[in-house]
């Protein structure tokens, strides 16, 4: 078995294992988990999120904040998520961090009730609208995260509905999906904010490229479409080759520095984030916060087997 196959196998196993309640409880309760989580998640409260944003601003980085939570099964949970986002946006405005979208928010529609058995999409849309109203008041924007492929069409439909009133709402597209180059063409229009990432879920070969090189090639094709288009590309990747290609394409198309941006996750390649910002590019950092960090952490682990080894070693010595 090649290294690539072994690593794909480990990634699939991890994402599959993450559905086990026993594994979840063991990891959530392990004392060392908090230390490992702290690298990626700055805390559980709105105040923690605001503090992390202020620290990023001090080094010239922008932020997009995500209140962690997915697979919401009760309407009250979805409403709590809405309330937290509204409180966050108000707090960012009070701290003078949100104007001109210096700090914006990222939403998962599943956290807003998309999977609720009755009227899930309508509930998520209504709650997202309320968050958009708070974002408008704070002088900033909202981006809809993209989840697994079964939700892509529904998420894009919600995007279009929200953009009727809030044209600055952005969406995420994932280069591992076969459909994404066409979606990029549809969304590369004036005022349209599109975050391009590789994709973090375990997807079947019927809809997604399975080989890392194919995902990267697709990413470059999508980048070409977005950079040549009239929209606002958000290049979300830690991959140095893709960051270089994106910068070259932006130059080739004569894009002004404020007409696109780079994005990375908190805790990953932090020095490179600062270097990119220092070179005069806009650099936005995705900052997740909240108690419900488990699903997020597993996806970060699955991206990089070395992270799993680090975590297991810590569990063995401190757990
Ligand atoms: C701002 C932002 C928003 C995102 N939103 C979504 C979304 O809505 N939906 C979705 O499916 N996915 C989302 N993702 C995740 C994305 O799809 C990838 O899973 C993730 O970014 C890793 O891909 P990569 O492009 O960095 O390339 P990779 O090839 O995975 O990584 C390139 C290099 O980055 C470093 N690196 C990458 N991941 C890690 C890690 N976990 N720990 C340590 N080092 C690492 C390593 O040096 C690695 O060699 C988002 C990513 C970012 C940056």
mmCIF file of C-alpha atoms and ligand atoms in Angstrom:
data_model
loop_
_atom_site.group_PDB
_atom_site.id
_atom_site.type_symbol
_atom_site.label_atom_id
_atom_site.label_comp_id
_atom_site.label_asym_id
_atom_site.label_seq_id
_atom_site.Cartn_x
_atom_site.Cartn_y
_atom_site.Cartn_z
ATOM 1 C CA UNK A 1 0.000 0.000 0.000
ATOM 2 C CA UNK A 2 1.353 3.460 -0.896
ATOM 3 C CA UNK A 3 1.697 6.261 1.648
ATOM 4 C CA UNK A 4 -1.151 8.129 -0.041
ATOM 5 C CA UNK A 5 -3.453 5.069 0.153
ATOM 6 C CA UNK A 6 -2.513 4.477 3.805
ATOM 7 C CA UNK A 7 -3.222 8.081 4.665
ATOM 8 C CA UNK A 8 -6.571 8.017 2.805
ATOM 9 C CA UNK A 9 -7.461 4.844 4.711
ATOM 10 C CA UNK A 10 -6.628 6.477 8.047
ATOM 11 C CA UNK A 11 -8.643 9.566 7.135
ATOM 12 C CA UNK A 12 -11.684 7.469 6.194
ATOM 13 C CA UNK A 13 -11.341 5.358 9.347
ATOM 14 C CA UNK A 14 -11.148 8.459 11.521
ATOM 15 C CA UNK A 15 -14.145 10.171 9.975
ATOM 16 C CA UNK A 16 -16.092 6.870 10.277
ATOM 17 C CA UNK A 17 -14.951 6.307 13.879
ATOM 18 C CA UNK A 18 -16.028 9.801 14.811
ATOM 19 C CA UNK A 19 -19.653 8.642 14.581
ATOM 20 C CA UNK A 20 -19.139 6.205 17.500
ATOM 21 C CA UNK A 21 -20.647 7.508 20.756
ATOM 22 C CA UNK A 22 -18.079 5.581 22.807
ATOM 23 C CA UNK A 23 -15.139 7.161 20.962
ATOM 24 C CA UNK A 24 -16.747 10.572 21.250
ATOM 25 C CA UNK A 25 -17.322 10.329 25.004
ATOM 26 C CA UNK A 26 -13.811 9.001 25.617
ATOM 27 C CA UNK A 27 -12.185 11.838 23.695
ATOM 28 C CA UNK A 28 -14.469 14.551 25.094
ATOM 29 C CA UNK A 29 -13.751 13.463 28.661
ATOM 30 C CA UNK A 30 -9.994 12.957 28.343
ATOM 31 C CA UNK A 31 -8.296 15.697 30.384
ATOM 32 C CA UNK A 32 -5.682 16.228 27.687
ATOM 33 C CA UNK A 33 -8.323 16.965 25.034
ATOM 34 C CA UNK A 34 -8.710 20.548 26.250
ATOM 35 C CA UNK A 35 -5.002 21.239 25.645
ATOM 36 C CA UNK A 36 -5.118 19.820 22.136
ATOM 37 C CA UNK A 37 -8.390 21.588 21.357
ATOM 38 C CA UNK A 38 -7.001 24.931 22.543
ATOM 39 C CA UNK A 39 -4.679 24.988 19.529
ATOM 40 C CA UNK A 40 -7.678 25.116 17.185
ATOM 41 C CA UNK A 41 -10.491 26.547 19.342
ATOM 42 C CA UNK A 42 -9.728 29.616 21.476
ATOM 43 C CA UNK A 43 -12.543 29.070 23.986
ATOM 44 C CA UNK A 44 -16.206 28.463 24.551
ATOM 45 C CA UNK A 45 -17.704 31.941 25.002
ATOM 46 C CA UNK A 46 -18.452 35.030 22.924
ATOM 47 C CA UNK A 47 -15.862 36.884 25.026
ATOM 48 C CA UNK A 48 -13.207 34.270 24.087
ATOM 49 C CA UNK A 49 -14.077 34.717 20.412
ATOM 50 C CA UNK A 50 -13.869 38.518 20.614
ATOM 51 C CA UNK A 51 -10.520 38.287 22.421
ATOM 52 C CA UNK A 52 -9.104 35.947 19.729
ATOM 53 C CA UNK A 53 -10.322 38.350 17.036
ATOM 54 C CA UNK A 54 -8.612 41.304 18.743
ATOM 55 C CA UNK A 55 -5.350 39.314 18.890
ATOM 56 C CA UNK A 56 -5.572 38.557 15.169
ATOM 57 C CA UNK A 57 -6.269 42.219 14.373
ATOM 58 C CA UNK A 58 -3.098 43.174 16.248
ATOM 59 C CA UNK A 59 -1.128 41.261 13.597
ATOM 60 C CA UNK A 60 -3.135 42.652 10.708
ATOM 61 C CA UNK A 61 -5.270 39.558 10.187
ATOM 62 C CA UNK A 62 -9.030 39.478 9.569
ATOM 63 C CA UNK A 63 -11.344 36.895 11.144
ATOM 64 C CA UNK A 64 -14.395 34.810 10.397
ATOM 65 C CA UNK A 65 -16.018 33.351 13.498
ATOM 66 C CA UNK A 66 -17.882 30.062 13.716
ATOM 67 C CA UNK A 67 -20.039 29.125 16.703
ATOM 68 C CA UNK A 68 -19.465 25.384 16.810
ATOM 69 C CA UNK A 69 -22.427 23.090 16.522
ATOM 70 C CA UNK A 70 -23.883 20.873 13.832
ATOM 71 C CA UNK A 71 -26.556 18.179 13.576
ATOM 72 C CA UNK A 72 -29.037 20.274 15.541
ATOM 73 C CA UNK A 73 -32.032 18.108 16.466
ATOM 74 C CA UNK A 74 -34.197 20.567 18.416
ATOM 75 C CA UNK A 75 -35.549 23.929 17.340
ATOM 76 C CA UNK A 76 -34.486 25.424 20.693
ATOM 77 C CA UNK A 77 -30.870 24.456 19.901
ATOM 78 C CA UNK A 78 -31.077 26.247 16.542
ATOM 79 C CA UNK A 79 -32.507 29.342 18.230
ATOM 80 C CA UNK A 80 -29.716 29.261 20.803
ATOM 81 C CA UNK A 81 -27.220 29.232 17.913
ATOM 82 C CA UNK A 82 -28.981 32.265 16.381
ATOM 83 C CA UNK A 83 -28.897 34.082 19.736
ATOM 84 C CA UNK A 84 -25.185 33.390 20.148
ATOM 85 C CA UNK A 85 -24.376 34.737 16.676
ATOM 86 C CA UNK A 86 -26.427 37.890 17.305
ATOM 87 C CA UNK A 87 -24.697 38.417 20.684
ATOM 88 C CA UNK A 88 -21.330 37.838 19.010
ATOM 89 C CA UNK A 89 -21.996 40.342 16.220
ATOM 90 C CA UNK A 90 -23.156 42.961 18.721
ATOM 91 C CA UNK A 91 -20.052 42.340 20.854
ATOM 92 C CA UNK A 92 -17.747 42.635 17.823
ATOM 93 C CA UNK A 93 -19.389 45.937 16.902
ATOM 94 C CA UNK A 94 -18.994 47.259 20.461
ATOM 95 C CA UNK A 95 -15.304 46.296 20.362
ATOM 96 C CA UNK A 96 -14.967 48.076 17.008
ATOM 97 C CA UNK A 97 -13.852 44.865 15.291
ATOM 98 C CA UNK A 98 -16.577 44.280 12.713
ATOM 99 C CA UNK A 99 -16.666 47.425 10.529
ATOM 100 C CA UNK A 100 -15.776 46.855 6.854
ATOM 101 C CA UNK A 101 -16.027 43.123 7.501
ATOM 102 C CA UNK A 102 -12.767 43.021 9.485
ATOM 103 C CA UNK A 103 -14.448 40.233 11.466
ATOM 104 C CA UNK A 104 -17.393 38.402 9.930
ATOM 105 C CA UNK A 105 -19.188 35.145 10.771
ATOM 106 C CA UNK A 106 -19.388 31.683 9.206
ATOM 107 C CA UNK A 107 -22.611 29.678 9.608
ATOM 108 C CA UNK A 108 -23.434 25.996 9.289
ATOM 109 C CA UNK A 109 -27.045 25.602 8.217
ATOM 110 C CA UNK A 110 -27.192 22.250 10.038
ATOM 111 C CA UNK A 111 -26.571 24.161 13.279
ATOM 112 C CA UNK A 112 -29.528 26.392 12.401
ATOM 113 C CA UNK A 113 -31.907 23.457 12.040
ATOM 114 C CA UNK A 114 -31.541 22.368 8.390
ATOM 115 C CA UNK A 115 -32.030 18.728 9.436
ATOM 116 C CA UNK A 116 -35.113 19.298 11.585
ATOM 117 C CA UNK A 117 -37.769 16.869 10.341
ATOM 118 C CA UNK A 118 -40.423 19.486 9.667
ATOM 119 C CA UNK A 119 -39.578 22.623 7.639
ATOM 120 C CA UNK A 120 -35.838 22.324 8.416
ATOM 121 C CA UNK A 121 -34.743 24.408 5.422
ATOM 122 C CA UNK A 122 -37.294 27.149 6.127
ATOM 123 C CA UNK A 123 -36.324 27.322 9.812
ATOM 124 C CA UNK A 124 -32.607 27.539 8.965
ATOM 125 C CA UNK A 125 -33.325 30.252 6.372
ATOM 126 C CA UNK A 126 -35.374 32.349 8.832
ATOM 127 C CA UNK A 127 -32.724 32.113 11.551
ATOM 128 C CA UNK A 128 -29.946 32.868 9.049
ATOM 129 C CA UNK A 129 -31.881 35.977 7.983
ATOM 130 C CA UNK A 130 -31.920 37.219 11.573
ATOM 131 C CA UNK A 131 -28.161 36.690 11.804
ATOM 132 C CA UNK A 132 -27.713 38.581 8.527
ATOM 133 C CA UNK A 133 -29.720 41.495 9.937
ATOM 134 C CA UNK A 134 -27.367 41.597 12.955
ATOM 135 C CA UNK A 135 -24.361 41.383 10.620
ATOM 136 C CA UNK A 136 -25.648 44.302 8.548
ATOM 137 C CA UNK A 137 -26.072 46.333 11.754
ATOM 138 C CA UNK A 138 -22.463 45.504 12.700
ATOM 139 C CA UNK A 139 -21.171 46.512 9.261
ATOM 140 C CA UNK A 140 -20.014 43.055 8.294
ATOM 141 C CA UNK A 141 -20.791 39.921 6.255
ATOM 142 C CA UNK A 142 -21.866 36.288 6.630
ATOM 143 C CA UNK A 143 -20.490 33.207 4.854
ATOM 144 C CA UNK A 144 -22.395 29.906 4.674
ATOM 145 C CA UNK A 145 -20.103 26.950 5.367
ATOM 146 C CA UNK A 146 -20.556 23.930 3.114
ATOM 147 C CA UNK A 147 -21.211 20.553 4.709
ATOM 148 C CA UNK A 148 -21.485 17.091 3.123
ATOM 149 C CA UNK A 149 -22.605 16.734 -0.503
ATOM 150 C CA UNK A 150 -26.197 15.809 0.357
ATOM 151 C CA UNK A 151 -26.693 19.417 1.477
ATOM 152 C CA UNK A 152 -24.960 21.279 -1.378
ATOM 153 C CA UNK A 153 -28.084 22.075 -3.429
ATOM 154 C CA UNK A 154 -30.078 23.076 -0.343
ATOM 155 C CA UNK A 155 -27.279 25.306 0.921
ATOM 156 C CA UNK A 156 -26.952 27.024 -2.466
ATOM 157 C CA UNK A 157 -30.739 27.531 -2.585
ATOM 158 C CA UNK A 158 -30.556 29.178 0.861
ATOM 159 C CA UNK A 159 -27.644 31.312 -0.360
ATOM 160 C CA UNK A 160 -29.695 32.612 -3.285
ATOM 161 C CA UNK A 161 -32.694 33.334 -1.026
ATOM 162 C CA UNK A 162 -30.523 35.255 1.465
ATOM 163 C CA UNK A 163 -28.724 37.195 -1.268
ATOM 164 C CA UNK A 164 -32.015 38.742 -2.402
ATOM 165 C CA UNK A 165 -31.955 40.866 0.762
ATOM 166 C CA UNK A 166 -28.281 40.605 1.729
ATOM 167 C CA UNK A 167 -26.229 40.480 -1.501
ATOM 168 C CA UNK A 168 -22.978 40.212 0.449
ATOM 169 C CA UNK A 169 -23.728 36.728 1.842
ATOM 170 C CA UNK A 170 -20.985 34.325 0.718
ATOM 171 C CA UNK A 171 -20.799 30.574 0.191
ATOM 172 C CA UNK A 172 -18.183 27.843 0.339
ATOM 173 C CA UNK A 173 -17.421 25.512 -2.571
ATOM 174 C CA UNK A 174 -15.348 22.322 -2.202
ATOM 175 C CA UNK A 175 -12.903 21.365 -4.961
ATOM 176 C CA UNK A 176 -13.190 17.637 -4.172
ATOM 177 C CA UNK A 177 -16.716 17.581 -5.627
ATOM 178 C CA UNK A 178 -17.017 16.912 -9.371
ATOM 179 C CA UNK A 179 -19.716 19.587 -9.671
ATOM 180 C CA UNK A 180 -17.696 22.451 -8.205
ATOM 181 C CA UNK A 181 -16.080 23.910 -11.322
ATOM 182 C CA UNK A 182 -19.593 24.452 -12.733
ATOM 183 C CA UNK A 183 -20.766 25.937 -9.412
ATOM 184 C CA UNK A 184 -17.804 28.340 -9.539
ATOM 185 C CA UNK A 185 -18.911 29.488 -12.997
ATOM 186 C CA UNK A 186 -22.434 30.124 -11.675
ATOM 187 C CA UNK A 187 -21.174 32.086 -8.685
ATOM 188 C CA UNK A 188 -18.316 34.104 -10.266
ATOM 189 C CA UNK A 189 -20.570 37.131 -10.676
ATOM 190 C CA UNK A 190 -20.346 40.714 -9.436
ATOM 191 C CA UNK A 191 -20.592 41.015 -5.653
ATOM 192 C CA UNK A 192 -20.555 37.248 -5.122
ATOM 193 C CA UNK A 193 -18.246 36.092 -2.320
ATOM 194 C CA UNK A 194 -17.001 32.520 -2.803
ATOM 195 C CA UNK A 195 -14.708 30.680 -0.417
ATOM 196 C CA UNK A 196 -12.928 27.856 -2.219
ATOM 197 C CA UNK A 197 -11.640 24.975 -0.074
ATOM 198 C CA UNK A 198 -10.662 21.361 -0.789
ATOM 199 C CA UNK A 199 -13.459 19.856 1.339
ATOM 200 C CA UNK A 200 -13.362 18.112 4.717
ATOM 201 C CA UNK A 201 -16.016 15.350 4.644
ATOM 202 C CA UNK A 202 -15.794 11.707 3.600
ATOM 203 C CA UNK A 203 -17.495 11.622 0.221
ATOM 204 C CA UNK A 204 -18.150 8.728 -2.202
ATOM 205 C CA UNK A 205 -16.367 8.361 -5.557
ATOM 206 C CA UNK A 206 -19.684 8.930 -7.335
ATOM 207 C CA UNK A 207 -19.575 12.629 -6.383
ATOM 208 C CA UNK A 208 -16.010 13.429 -5.303
ATOM 209 C CA UNK A 209 -12.417 13.007 -6.441
ATOM 210 C CA UNK A 210 -10.716 10.474 -4.168
ATOM 211 C CA UNK A 211 -7.127 11.196 -5.139
ATOM 212 C CA UNK A 212 -5.426 14.211 -3.527
ATOM 213 C CA UNK A 213 -3.792 15.246 -6.822
ATOM 214 C CA UNK A 214 -7.182 15.299 -8.556
ATOM 215 C CA UNK A 215 -8.597 17.455 -5.742
ATOM 216 C CA UNK A 216 -5.668 19.869 -6.165
ATOM 217 C CA UNK A 217 -6.060 20.008 -9.960
ATOM 218 C CA UNK A 218 -9.748 20.712 -9.528
ATOM 219 C CA UNK A 219 -8.845 23.456 -7.020
ATOM 220 C CA UNK A 220 -6.636 25.142 -9.629
ATOM 221 C CA UNK A 221 -9.341 24.913 -12.324
ATOM 222 C CA UNK A 222 -11.848 26.452 -9.893
ATOM 223 C CA UNK A 223 -9.389 29.181 -8.891
ATOM 224 C CA UNK A 224 -8.924 30.096 -12.544
ATOM 225 C CA UNK A 225 -12.677 30.513 -12.959
ATOM 226 C CA UNK A 226 -13.067 32.564 -9.774
ATOM 227 C CA UNK A 227 -10.044 34.820 -10.337
ATOM 228 C CA UNK A 228 -11.081 35.490 -13.960
ATOM 229 C CA UNK A 229 -14.664 36.240 -12.902
ATOM 230 C CA UNK A 230 -16.322 39.293 -11.399
ATOM 231 C CA UNK A 231 -16.849 37.951 -7.872
ATOM 232 C CA UNK A 232 -14.787 38.081 -4.704
ATOM 233 C CA UNK A 233 -12.673 34.888 -4.343
ATOM 234 C CA UNK A 234 -11.710 33.714 -0.856
ATOM 235 C CA UNK A 235 -8.815 31.272 -1.151
ATOM 236 C CA UNK A 236 -9.145 28.921 1.831
ATOM 237 C CA UNK A 237 -6.157 26.602 1.877
ATOM 238 C CA UNK A 238 -2.927 26.016 3.801
ATOM 239 C CA UNK A 239 -1.371 24.373 0.759
ATOM 240 C CA UNK A 240 1.660 26.534 -0.168
ATOM 241 C CA UNK A 241 1.452 25.610 -3.876
ATOM 242 C CA UNK A 242 -2.202 26.658 -4.079
ATOM 243 C CA UNK A 243 -1.534 29.898 -2.197
ATOM 244 C CA UNK A 244 1.247 30.741 -4.695
ATOM 245 C CA UNK A 245 -0.937 29.851 -7.693
ATOM 246 C CA UNK A 246 -3.784 31.991 -6.339
ATOM 247 C CA UNK A 247 -1.465 34.982 -5.829
ATOM 248 C CA UNK A 248 -0.088 34.554 -9.374
ATOM 249 C CA UNK A 249 -3.594 34.323 -10.860
ATOM 250 C CA UNK A 250 -4.712 37.428 -8.948
ATOM 251 C CA UNK A 251 -1.699 39.284 -10.422
ATOM 252 C CA UNK A 252 -2.361 37.901 -13.901
ATOM 253 C CA UNK A 253 -5.939 39.212 -13.799
ATOM 254 C CA UNK A 254 -4.826 42.580 -12.397
ATOM 255 C CA UNK A 255 -6.876 42.153 -9.248
ATOM 256 C CA UNK A 256 -6.527 44.857 -6.597
ATOM 257 C CA UNK A 257 -5.443 43.565 -3.146
ATOM 258 C CA UNK A 258 -8.926 44.245 -1.745
ATOM 259 C CA UNK A 259 -10.691 42.215 -4.456
ATOM 260 C CA UNK A 260 -9.819 38.753 -3.062
ATOM 261 C CA UNK A 261 -8.476 37.272 0.148
ATOM 262 C CA UNK A 262 -6.656 34.296 1.633
ATOM 263 C CA UNK A 263 -8.141 32.290 4.490
ATOM 264 C CA UNK A 264 -6.669 29.745 6.897
ATOM 265 C CA UNK A 265 -7.804 28.019 10.085
ATOM 266 C CA UNK A 266 -6.771 29.150 13.547
ATOM 267 C CA UNK A 267 -3.868 26.997 14.756
ATOM 268 C CA UNK A 268 -2.609 25.961 11.324
ATOM 269 C CA UNK A 269 0.443 27.585 9.677
ATOM 270 C CA UNK A 270 0.115 30.645 11.917
ATOM 271 C CA UNK A 271 3.515 32.097 10.891
ATOM 272 C CA UNK A 272 2.634 31.753 7.235
ATOM 273 C CA UNK A 273 -0.630 33.606 7.947
ATOM 274 C CA UNK A 274 1.355 36.529 9.313
ATOM 275 C CA UNK A 275 3.792 36.444 6.368
ATOM 276 C CA UNK A 276 0.922 36.543 3.863
ATOM 277 C CA UNK A 277 -0.632 39.517 5.696
ATOM 278 C CA UNK A 278 2.764 41.250 5.869
ATOM 279 C CA UNK A 279 3.137 40.870 2.099
ATOM 280 C CA UNK A 280 0.060 43.094 1.695
ATOM 281 C CA UNK A 281 -2.555 40.414 1.044
ATOM 282 C CA UNK A 282 -5.789 40.231 2.996
ATOM 283 C CA UNK A 283 -5.514 37.229 5.320
ATOM 284 C CA UNK A 284 -8.607 36.023 7.168
ATOM 285 C CA UNK A 285 -8.462 33.418 9.941
ATOM 286 C CA UNK A 286 -11.357 31.052 10.655
ATOM 287 C CA UNK A 287 -11.948 31.049 14.413
ATOM 288 C CA UNK A 288 -14.296 28.379 15.758
ATOM 289 C CA UNK A 289 -15.517 28.670 19.348
ATOM 290 C CA UNK A 290 -18.009 26.953 21.652
ATOM 291 C CA UNK A 291 -18.470 23.744 23.638
ATOM 292 C CA UNK A 292 -19.337 21.565 20.665
ATOM 293 C CA UNK A 293 -15.796 21.198 19.308
ATOM 294 C CA UNK A 294 -15.759 17.444 18.741
ATOM 295 C CA UNK A 295 -16.804 17.168 15.054
ATOM 296 C CA UNK A 296 -14.530 20.071 14.134
ATOM 297 C CA UNK A 297 -11.548 18.533 15.914
ATOM 298 C CA UNK A 298 -12.031 15.142 14.239
ATOM 299 C CA UNK A 299 -12.025 16.749 10.782
ATOM 300 C CA UNK A 300 -8.773 18.581 11.608
ATOM 301 C CA UNK A 301 -7.249 15.305 12.886
ATOM 302 C CA UNK A 302 -8.322 13.427 9.778
ATOM 303 C CA UNK A 303 -6.578 15.982 7.565
ATOM 304 C CA UNK A 304 -3.205 15.172 9.009
ATOM 305 C CA UNK A 305 -2.227 11.773 10.454
ATOM 306 C CA UNK A 306 0.615 13.443 12.400
ATOM 307 C CA UNK A 307 -2.050 15.245 14.454
ATOM 308 C CA UNK A 308 -3.585 11.917 15.456
ATOM 309 C CA UNK A 309 -0.248 10.520 16.570
ATOM 310 C CA UNK A 310 0.341 13.671 18.626
ATOM 311 C CA UNK A 311 -3.095 13.377 20.217
ATOM 312 C CA UNK A 312 -2.785 9.649 20.986
ATOM 313 C CA UNK A 313 0.670 10.188 22.507
ATOM 314 C CA UNK A 314 -0.738 12.916 24.750
ATOM 315 C CA UNK A 315 -3.647 10.663 25.767
ATOM 316 C CA UNK A 316 -1.207 7.864 26.648
ATOM 317 C CA UNK A 317 0.953 10.093 28.805
ATOM 318 C CA UNK A 318 -1.655 12.346 30.448
ATOM 319 C CA UNK A 319 -5.065 10.782 29.945
HETATM 320 C C1 LIG B 1 -11.120 29.308 6.179
HETATM 321 C C2 LIG B 1 -11.488 27.890 5.911
HETATM 322 C C3 LIG B 1 -12.817 27.530 5.866
HETATM 323 C C4 LIG B 1 -13.182 26.221 5.580
HETATM 324 N N1 LIG B 1 -14.517 25.916 5.440
HETATM 325 C C5 LIG B 1 -14.854 24.669 5.052
HETATM 326 C C6 LIG B 1 -16.205 24.339 4.738
HETATM 327 O O1 LIG B 1 -17.116 25.159 4.831
HETATM 328 N N2 LIG B 1 -16.474 23.068 4.334
HETATM 329 C C7 LIG B 1 -15.495 22.110 4.205
HETATM 330 O O2 LIG B 1 -15.784 20.981 3.801
HETATM 331 N N3 LIG B 1 -14.211 22.399 4.524
HETATM 332 C C8 LIG B 1 -13.872 23.629 4.930
HETATM 333 N N4 LIG B 1 -12.554 23.920 5.202
HETATM 334 C C9 LIG B 1 -11.570 22.814 5.329
HETATM 335 C C10 LIG B 1 -10.944 22.449 4.006
HETATM 336 O O3 LIG B 1 -11.907 21.848 3.174
HETATM 337 C C11 LIG B 1 -9.766 21.471 4.195
HETATM 338 O O4 LIG B 1 -10.233 20.313 4.809
HETATM 339 C C12 LIG B 1 -8.621 22.036 5.014
HETATM 340 O O5 LIG B 1 -8.421 23.396 4.770
HETATM 341 C C13 LIG B 1 -7.312 21.322 4.649
HETATM 342 O O6 LIG B 1 -7.044 21.493 3.269
HETATM 343 P P1 LIG B 1 -5.842 22.393 2.707
HETATM 344 O O7 LIG B 1 -6.332 23.113 1.510
HETATM 345 O O8 LIG B 1 -5.291 23.238 3.769
HETATM 346 O O9 LIG B 1 -4.804 21.358 2.113
HETATM 347 P P2 LIG B 1 -4.050 20.132 2.761
HETATM 348 O O10 LIG B 1 -3.403 19.442 1.605
HETATM 349 O O11 LIG B 1 -4.954 19.333 3.642
HETATM 350 O O12 LIG B 1 -2.952 20.802 3.667
HETATM 351 C C14 LIG B 1 -1.866 21.561 3.157
HETATM 352 C C15 LIG B 1 -0.860 21.740 4.289
HETATM 353 O O13 LIG B 1 -1.453 22.506 5.340
HETATM 354 C C16 LIG B 1 -1.103 22.007 6.615
HETATM 355 N N5 LIG B 1 -2.310 21.470 7.273
HETATM 356 C C17 LIG B 1 -3.517 21.237 6.684
HETATM 357 N N6 LIG B 1 -4.405 20.779 7.598
HETATM 358 C C18 LIG B 1 -3.746 20.711 8.769
HETATM 359 C C19 LIG B 1 -4.129 20.337 10.081
HETATM 360 N N7 LIG B 1 -5.362 19.932 10.355
HETATM 361 N N8 LIG B 1 -3.201 20.402 11.057
HETATM 362 C C20 LIG B 1 -1.945 20.828 10.787
HETATM 363 N N9 LIG B 1 -1.516 21.204 9.549
HETATM 364 C C21 LIG B 1 -2.398 21.154 8.561
HETATM 365 C C22 LIG B 1 -0.092 20.943 6.370
HETATM 366 O O14 LIG B 1 1.184 21.556 6.352
HETATM 367 C C23 LIG B 1 -0.450 20.455 4.978
HETATM 368 O O15 LIG B 1 0.619 19.845 4.319
HETATM 369 C C24 LIG B 1 -12.168 25.239 5.426
HETATM 370 C C25 LIG B 1 -10.830 25.596 5.470
HETATM 371 C C26 LIG B 1 -10.470 26.903 5.700
HETATM 372 C C27 LIG B 1 -9.018 27.263 5.703
#
